Amino acid sequence: TLGFIIMGIPGQAIVMAMVHRVIVKLHETLEDQATQARIQRALAQCSEALLSRGADQPLHTALAALLDATDATYAYIDVNRDGPDGTHWEVVADARVESYTGHPPAQGDYREMEGAQALLRAGKPAMMSVSELNGPLRSQYEEADVKAELMAPIRIGERWVGTVGYTDNLRQGTWSGAEVDGLMRAADMVGAYWQREAAREGLIELAQAKDRFIAAVSHELRTPLSAVMGFAGELARNADQYSPGELAEM
């Protein structure tokens, strides 16, 4: 009996450990599936906001939907501005959870983020931990209570034109695969939205240019045509009152 007890205790411990591992793995799988479901719903809302033209602020509406699907505290969209000293970024839309009171930088450059810049330019996502930064940029992030950032490149064709990203004031850069994939898909949507808006604005400008051309031509023709019509009317009404020379000149 004592032998069975002694042998049974380690066996029970092994079985309990295996059961615990199975439960933990199942919990992680369920959490991952729930996250993926939330992100899929957010992407659907993001697509509706960017494509339906029903929202007053489509970029902000899309970001708010994306933020609700993750544990991040702040989401943003920025555009690239190329200058003599490199590529700068400027935030054009953002969204935050109510509990987050920080103010991440609204603009800056990639000189202190060369690794992230290389990945984004290559069309890949970039993750950044603020603890890896140096200089003024790190101070700005720390003052804003940001610990980590996830970025996805917005592209039009082969050109990198901006970034959509999350920041977090709790995690140290532990972004899930679902969050990364969802943000990349959102970046593609924003790129398509910008491309469509640029084409629409181009058509509007073309129509306005046509109107300006017609107005200019009409103005230039109006004065000589008025003279022609005046002389033609005079000839039609009073031709017998003029000499042959005057008629020929008219």
mmCIF file of C-alpha atoms in Angstrom:
data_model
loop_
_atom_site.group_PDB
_atom_site.id
_atom_site.type_symbol
_atom_site.label_atom_id
_atom_site.label_comp_id
_atom_site.label_asym_id
_atom_site.label_seq_id
_atom_site.Cartn_x
_atom_site.Cartn_y
_atom_site.Cartn_z
ATOM 1 C CA THR A 1 0.000 0.000 0.000
ATOM 2 C CA LEU A 2 2.780 2.397 0.950
ATOM 3 C CA GLY A 3 4.502 1.621 -2.364
ATOM 4 C CA PHE A 4 1.361 2.369 -4.356
ATOM 5 C CA ILE A 5 0.938 5.633 -2.446
ATOM 6 C CA ILE A 6 4.539 6.668 -3.069
ATOM 7 C CA MET A 7 4.308 5.809 -6.769
ATOM 8 C CA GLY A 8 0.845 7.364 -7.112
ATOM 9 C CA ILE A 9 1.745 10.814 -5.800
ATOM 10 C CA PRO A 10 4.273 11.642 -8.585
ATOM 11 C CA GLY A 11 1.896 10.173 -11.156
ATOM 12 C CA GLN A 12 -0.937 12.365 -9.934
ATOM 13 C CA ALA A 13 1.378 15.381 -9.954
ATOM 14 C CA ILE A 14 2.363 14.652 -13.567
ATOM 15 C CA VAL A 15 -1.284 14.256 -14.603
ATOM 16 C CA MET A 16 -2.233 17.491 -12.832
ATOM 17 C CA ALA A 17 0.629 19.334 -14.529
ATOM 18 C CA MET A 18 -0.464 18.035 -17.937
ATOM 19 C CA VAL A 19 -4.068 19.016 -17.273
ATOM 20 C CA HIS A 20 -2.931 22.480 -16.165
ATOM 21 C CA ARG A 21 -0.927 22.924 -19.369
ATOM 22 C CA VAL A 22 -3.900 21.864 -21.467
ATOM 23 C CA ILE A 23 -6.170 24.319 -19.625
ATOM 24 C CA VAL A 24 -3.676 27.175 -20.039
ATOM 25 C CA LYS A 25 -3.250 26.410 -23.745
ATOM 26 C CA LEU A 26 -7.013 26.242 -24.226
ATOM 27 C CA HIS A 27 -7.419 29.574 -22.432
ATOM 28 C CA GLU A 28 -4.766 31.189 -24.633
ATOM 29 C CA THR A 29 -6.416 29.788 -27.769
ATOM 30 C CA LEU A 30 -9.837 31.099 -26.735
ATOM 31 C CA GLU A 31 -8.372 34.521 -25.941
ATOM 32 C CA ASP A 32 -6.622 34.627 -29.323
ATOM 33 C CA GLN A 33 -9.832 33.677 -31.117
ATOM 34 C CA ALA A 34 -11.756 36.338 -29.212
ATOM 35 C CA THR A 35 -9.120 38.946 -30.135
ATOM 36 C CA GLN A 36 -9.266 37.931 -33.786
ATOM 37 C CA ALA A 37 -13.063 38.191 -33.757
ATOM 38 C CA ARG A 38 -12.895 41.700 -32.231
ATOM 39 C CA ILE A 39 -10.340 42.801 -34.817
ATOM 40 C CA GLN A 40 -12.422 41.387 -37.692
ATOM 41 C CA ARG A 41 -15.422 43.399 -36.480
ATOM 42 C CA ALA A 42 -13.221 46.484 -36.131
ATOM 43 C CA LEU A 43 -11.894 46.061 -39.677
ATOM 44 C CA ALA A 44 -15.462 45.822 -40.978
ATOM 45 C CA GLN A 45 -16.338 49.081 -39.171
ATOM 46 C CA CYS A 46 -13.105 50.645 -40.437
ATOM 47 C CA SER A 47 -13.951 49.673 -44.021
ATOM 48 C CA GLU A 48 -17.477 51.081 -43.692
ATOM 49 C CA ALA A 49 -16.175 54.397 -42.334
ATOM 50 C CA LEU A 50 -13.589 54.797 -45.113
ATOM 51 C CA LEU A 51 -15.659 53.570 -48.054
ATOM 52 C CA SER A 52 -19.230 54.675 -47.364
ATOM 53 C CA ARG A 53 -18.466 58.410 -46.946
ATOM 54 C CA GLY A 54 -21.125 58.444 -44.239
ATOM 55 C CA ALA A 55 -18.843 59.541 -41.387
ATOM 56 C CA ASP A 56 -17.961 63.185 -40.805
ATOM 57 C CA GLN A 57 -14.424 62.200 -39.763
ATOM 58 C CA PRO A 58 -13.781 58.841 -41.462
ATOM 59 C CA LEU A 59 -10.171 58.483 -40.287
ATOM 60 C CA HIS A 60 -11.072 59.172 -36.647
ATOM 61 C CA THR A 61 -14.067 56.814 -36.843
ATOM 62 C CA ALA A 62 -11.863 54.061 -38.267
ATOM 63 C CA LEU A 63 -9.229 54.557 -35.553
ATOM 64 C CA ALA A 64 -11.827 54.469 -32.782
ATOM 65 C CA ALA A 65 -13.105 51.125 -34.104
ATOM 66 C CA LEU A 66 -9.578 49.702 -34.280
ATOM 67 C CA LEU A 67 -8.736 50.903 -30.778
ATOM 68 C CA ASP A 68 -11.815 49.234 -29.289
ATOM 69 C CA ALA A 69 -10.566 45.871 -30.568
ATOM 70 C CA THR A 70 -7.204 45.947 -28.759
ATOM 71 C CA ASP A 71 -5.683 46.671 -25.361
ATOM 72 C CA ALA A 72 -3.765 49.673 -26.723
ATOM 73 C CA THR A 73 -4.462 53.101 -25.230
ATOM 74 C CA TYR A 74 -3.915 55.359 -28.268
ATOM 75 C CA ALA A 75 -4.212 55.005 -32.051
ATOM 76 C CA TYR A 76 -3.085 57.433 -34.741
ATOM 77 C CA ILE A 77 -2.597 58.017 -38.456
ATOM 78 C CA ASP A 78 0.268 60.174 -39.651
ATOM 79 C CA VAL A 79 1.515 61.333 -43.047
ATOM 80 C CA ASN A 80 5.103 61.597 -44.255
ATOM 81 C CA ARG A 81 6.664 64.967 -45.023
ATOM 82 C CA ASP A 82 9.993 64.764 -46.851
ATOM 83 C CA GLY A 83 12.466 67.501 -45.951
ATOM 84 C CA PRO A 84 16.137 68.273 -46.540
ATOM 85 C CA ASP A 85 17.072 66.467 -43.315
ATOM 86 C CA GLY A 86 15.008 63.318 -43.976
ATOM 87 C CA THR A 87 11.455 62.052 -43.587
ATOM 88 C CA HIS A 88 9.232 63.720 -41.001
ATOM 89 C CA TRP A 89 5.852 62.506 -39.764
ATOM 90 C CA GLU A 90 2.767 64.499 -38.762
ATOM 91 C CA VAL A 91 -0.329 63.071 -37.047
ATOM 92 C CA VAL A 92 -3.534 63.829 -38.980
ATOM 93 C CA ALA A 93 -6.028 61.746 -36.960
ATOM 94 C CA ASP A 94 -6.036 60.009 -33.575
ATOM 95 C CA ALA A 95 -8.215 58.261 -30.993
ATOM 96 C CA ARG A 96 -7.648 57.349 -27.341
ATOM 97 C CA VAL A 97 -9.294 55.428 -24.533
ATOM 98 C CA GLU A 98 -11.002 57.628 -21.949
ATOM 99 C CA SER A 99 -8.593 56.669 -19.177
ATOM 100 C CA TYR A 100 -5.515 57.735 -21.141
ATOM 101 C CA THR A 101 -4.563 61.359 -20.509
ATOM 102 C CA GLY A 102 -1.128 61.406 -22.140
ATOM 103 C CA HIS A 103 -0.215 63.441 -25.210
ATOM 104 C CA PRO A 104 2.100 61.542 -27.599
ATOM 105 C CA PRO A 105 4.151 63.698 -30.015
ATOM 106 C CA ALA A 106 2.080 65.124 -32.877
ATOM 107 C CA GLN A 107 5.077 65.381 -35.199
ATOM 108 C CA GLY A 108 8.703 64.372 -35.448
ATOM 109 C CA ASP A 109 11.237 62.658 -37.690
ATOM 110 C CA TYR A 110 12.717 59.202 -38.113
ATOM 111 C CA ARG A 111 16.335 60.043 -37.365
ATOM 112 C CA GLU A 112 16.042 58.408 -33.936
ATOM 113 C CA MET A 113 13.973 55.525 -35.351
ATOM 114 C CA GLU A 114 16.091 54.342 -38.286
ATOM 115 C CA GLY A 115 15.271 50.673 -37.724
ATOM 116 C CA ALA A 116 11.532 51.372 -37.737
ATOM 117 C CA GLN A 117 11.894 53.607 -40.790
ATOM 118 C CA ALA A 118 13.686 50.865 -42.757
ATOM 119 C CA LEU A 119 10.952 48.323 -41.973
ATOM 120 C CA LEU A 120 8.125 50.726 -42.819
ATOM 121 C CA ARG A 121 9.766 51.785 -46.069
ATOM 122 C CA ALA A 122 10.026 48.100 -46.988
ATOM 123 C CA GLY A 123 6.299 47.625 -46.351
ATOM 124 C CA LYS A 124 6.703 45.731 -43.066
ATOM 125 C CA PRO A 125 5.294 46.408 -39.575
ATOM 126 C CA ALA A 126 7.589 47.913 -36.952
ATOM 127 C CA MET A 127 7.499 47.490 -33.183
ATOM 128 C CA MET A 128 9.259 49.892 -30.882
ATOM 129 C CA SER A 129 9.943 49.887 -27.174
ATOM 130 C CA VAL A 130 10.471 53.349 -25.723
ATOM 131 C CA SER A 131 13.184 51.939 -23.446
ATOM 132 C CA GLU A 132 15.301 51.434 -26.592
ATOM 133 C CA LEU A 133 15.127 55.099 -27.629
ATOM 134 C CA ASN A 134 17.531 57.892 -26.730
ATOM 135 C CA GLY A 135 17.479 61.657 -26.683
ATOM 136 C CA PRO A 136 14.538 64.044 -26.962
ATOM 137 C CA LEU A 137 12.204 61.545 -28.629
ATOM 138 C CA ARG A 138 12.442 59.169 -25.670
ATOM 139 C CA SER A 139 11.717 62.042 -23.290
ATOM 140 C CA GLN A 140 8.630 62.979 -25.311
ATOM 141 C CA TYR A 141 7.291 59.437 -25.196
ATOM 142 C CA GLU A 142 8.018 59.060 -21.491
ATOM 143 C CA GLU A 143 6.271 62.352 -20.727
ATOM 144 C CA ALA A 144 3.278 61.018 -22.677
ATOM 145 C CA ASP A 145 3.337 57.802 -20.589
ATOM 146 C CA VAL A 146 4.004 55.584 -23.627
ATOM 147 C CA LYS A 147 5.964 52.351 -23.210
ATOM 148 C CA ALA A 148 5.592 50.691 -26.612
ATOM 149 C CA GLU A 149 4.417 51.378 -30.149
ATOM 150 C CA LEU A 150 3.255 49.272 -33.096
ATOM 151 C CA MET A 151 3.373 50.789 -36.593
ATOM 152 C CA ALA A 152 2.074 49.650 -40.002
ATOM 153 C CA PRO A 153 3.017 51.397 -43.261
ATOM 154 C CA ILE A 154 0.387 53.117 -45.387
ATOM 155 C CA ARG A 155 1.319 52.692 -49.030
ATOM 156 C CA ILE A 156 -0.006 54.033 -52.323
ATOM 157 C CA GLY A 157 1.419 51.814 -55.008
ATOM 158 C CA GLU A 158 5.054 51.257 -54.059
ATOM 159 C CA ARG A 159 5.337 54.540 -52.159
ATOM 160 C CA TRP A 160 5.298 54.715 -48.350
ATOM 161 C CA VAL A 161 3.149 57.757 -47.555
ATOM 162 C CA GLY A 162 2.296 57.435 -43.862
ATOM 163 C CA THR A 163 1.726 55.200 -40.880
ATOM 164 C CA VAL A 164 -1.136 53.869 -38.775
ATOM 165 C CA GLY A 165 -0.139 52.830 -35.276
ATOM 166 C CA TYR A 166 -0.953 51.947 -31.688
ATOM 167 C CA THR A 167 0.785 53.048 -28.520
ATOM 168 C CA ASP A 168 0.483 51.394 -25.130
ATOM 169 C CA ASN A 169 1.243 52.712 -21.667
ATOM 170 C CA LEU A 170 1.217 49.260 -20.016
ATOM 171 C CA ARG A 171 2.843 46.645 -22.251
ATOM 172 C CA GLN A 172 6.499 46.588 -23.256
ATOM 173 C CA GLY A 173 5.906 45.823 -26.913
ATOM 174 C CA THR A 174 4.178 42.429 -26.587
ATOM 175 C CA TRP A 175 1.825 42.835 -29.547
ATOM 176 C CA SER A 176 -0.147 39.788 -30.666
ATOM 177 C CA GLY A 177 -0.078 38.433 -34.198
ATOM 178 C CA ALA A 178 -3.757 39.311 -34.593
ATOM 179 C CA GLU A 179 -3.058 42.935 -33.669
ATOM 180 C CA VAL A 180 -0.173 43.153 -36.147
ATOM 181 C CA ASP A 181 -2.158 41.557 -38.991
ATOM 182 C CA GLY A 182 -5.209 43.704 -38.255
ATOM 183 C CA LEU A 183 -3.183 46.912 -38.267
ATOM 184 C CA MET A 184 -1.527 45.991 -41.582
ATOM 185 C CA ARG A 185 -4.942 45.426 -43.153
ATOM 186 C CA ALA A 186 -6.178 48.735 -41.739
ATOM 187 C CA ALA A 187 -3.139 50.466 -43.262
ATOM 188 C CA ASP A 188 -4.065 49.022 -46.676
ATOM 189 C CA MET A 189 -7.589 50.402 -46.248
ATOM 190 C CA VAL A 190 -6.309 53.876 -45.380
ATOM 191 C CA GLY A 191 -3.978 53.810 -48.409
ATOM 192 C CA ALA A 192 -6.891 52.888 -50.694
ATOM 193 C CA TYR A 193 -8.998 55.642 -49.098
ATOM 194 C CA TRP A 194 -6.293 58.275 -49.686
ATOM 195 C CA GLN A 195 -5.783 57.094 -53.257
ATOM 196 C CA ARG A 196 -9.517 57.314 -53.978
ATOM 197 C CA GLU A 197 -9.772 60.744 -52.374
ATOM 198 C CA ALA A 198 -6.813 62.003 -54.441
ATOM 199 C CA ALA A 199 -8.480 60.722 -57.634
ATOM 200 C CA ARG A 200 -11.783 62.357 -56.654
ATOM 201 C CA GLU A 201 -10.070 65.675 -55.925
ATOM 202 C CA GLY A 202 -8.266 65.384 -59.267
ATOM 203 C CA LEU A 203 -11.599 64.990 -61.069
ATOM 204 C CA ILE A 204 -13.028 67.970 -59.200
ATOM 205 C CA GLU A 205 -10.003 70.074 -60.160
ATOM 206 C CA LEU A 206 -10.359 68.928 -63.789
ATOM 207 C CA ALA A 207 -14.022 69.965 -63.832
ATOM 208 C CA GLN A 208 -13.162 73.326 -62.267
ATOM 209 C CA ALA A 209 -10.380 73.862 -64.830
ATOM 210 C CA LYS A 210 -12.882 73.123 -67.634
ATOM 211 C CA ASP A 211 -15.309 75.678 -66.179
ATOM 212 C CA ARG A 212 -12.525 78.279 -65.908
ATOM 213 C CA PHE A 213 -11.490 77.619 -69.516
ATOM 214 C CA ILE A 214 -15.049 77.986 -70.828
ATOM 215 C CA ALA A 215 -15.527 81.198 -68.809
ATOM 216 C CA ALA A 216 -12.260 82.649 -70.153
ATOM 217 C CA VAL A 217 -13.100 81.755 -73.751
ATOM 218 C CA SER A 218 -16.610 83.177 -73.371
ATOM 219 C CA HIS A 219 -15.202 86.416 -71.971
ATOM 220 C CA GLU A 220 -12.631 86.742 -74.761
ATOM 221 C CA LEU A 221 -15.226 86.087 -77.475
ATOM 222 C CA ARG A 222 -17.928 88.309 -76.033
ATOM 223 C CA THR A 223 -16.398 91.685 -77.069
ATOM 224 C CA PRO A 224 -15.616 90.896 -80.750
ATOM 225 C CA LEU A 225 -18.896 89.020 -81.170
ATOM 226 C CA SER A 226 -20.817 92.009 -79.812
ATOM 227 C CA ALA A 227 -19.228 94.225 -82.497
ATOM 228 C CA VAL A 228 -19.955 91.705 -85.268
ATOM 229 C CA MET A 229 -23.576 91.330 -84.169
ATOM 230 C CA GLY A 230 -23.996 95.113 -83.914
ATOM 231 C CA PHE A 231 -22.788 95.761 -87.483
ATOM 232 C CA ALA A 232 -24.781 92.786 -88.828
ATOM 233 C CA GLY A 233 -27.952 94.146 -87.222
ATOM 234 C CA GLU A 234 -27.328 97.599 -88.639
ATOM 235 C CA LEU A 235 -26.835 96.136 -92.121
ATOM 236 C CA ALA A 236 -30.015 94.122 -91.848
ATOM 237 C CA ARG A 237 -32.083 97.124 -90.780
ATOM 238 C CA ASN A 238 -30.583 100.140 -92.563
ATOM 239 C CA ALA A 239 -28.454 98.944 -95.505
ATOM 240 C CA ASP A 240 -30.111 101.455 -97.882
ATOM 241 C CA GLN A 241 -28.863 104.388 -95.804
ATOM 242 C CA TYR A 242 -25.156 103.701 -96.471
ATOM 243 C CA SER A 243 -22.922 104.190 -99.483
ATOM 244 C CA PRO A 244 -21.307 101.177 -101.231
ATOM 245 C CA GLY A 245 -17.953 101.998 -99.584
ATOM 246 C CA GLU A 246 -19.480 102.120 -96.083
ATOM 247 C CA LEU A 247 -21.329 98.885 -96.684
ATOM 248 C CA ALA A 248 -18.115 97.152 -97.803
ATOM 249 C CA GLU A 249 -16.279 98.429 -94.698
ATOM 250 C CA MET A 250 -19.108 97.331 -92.426
#
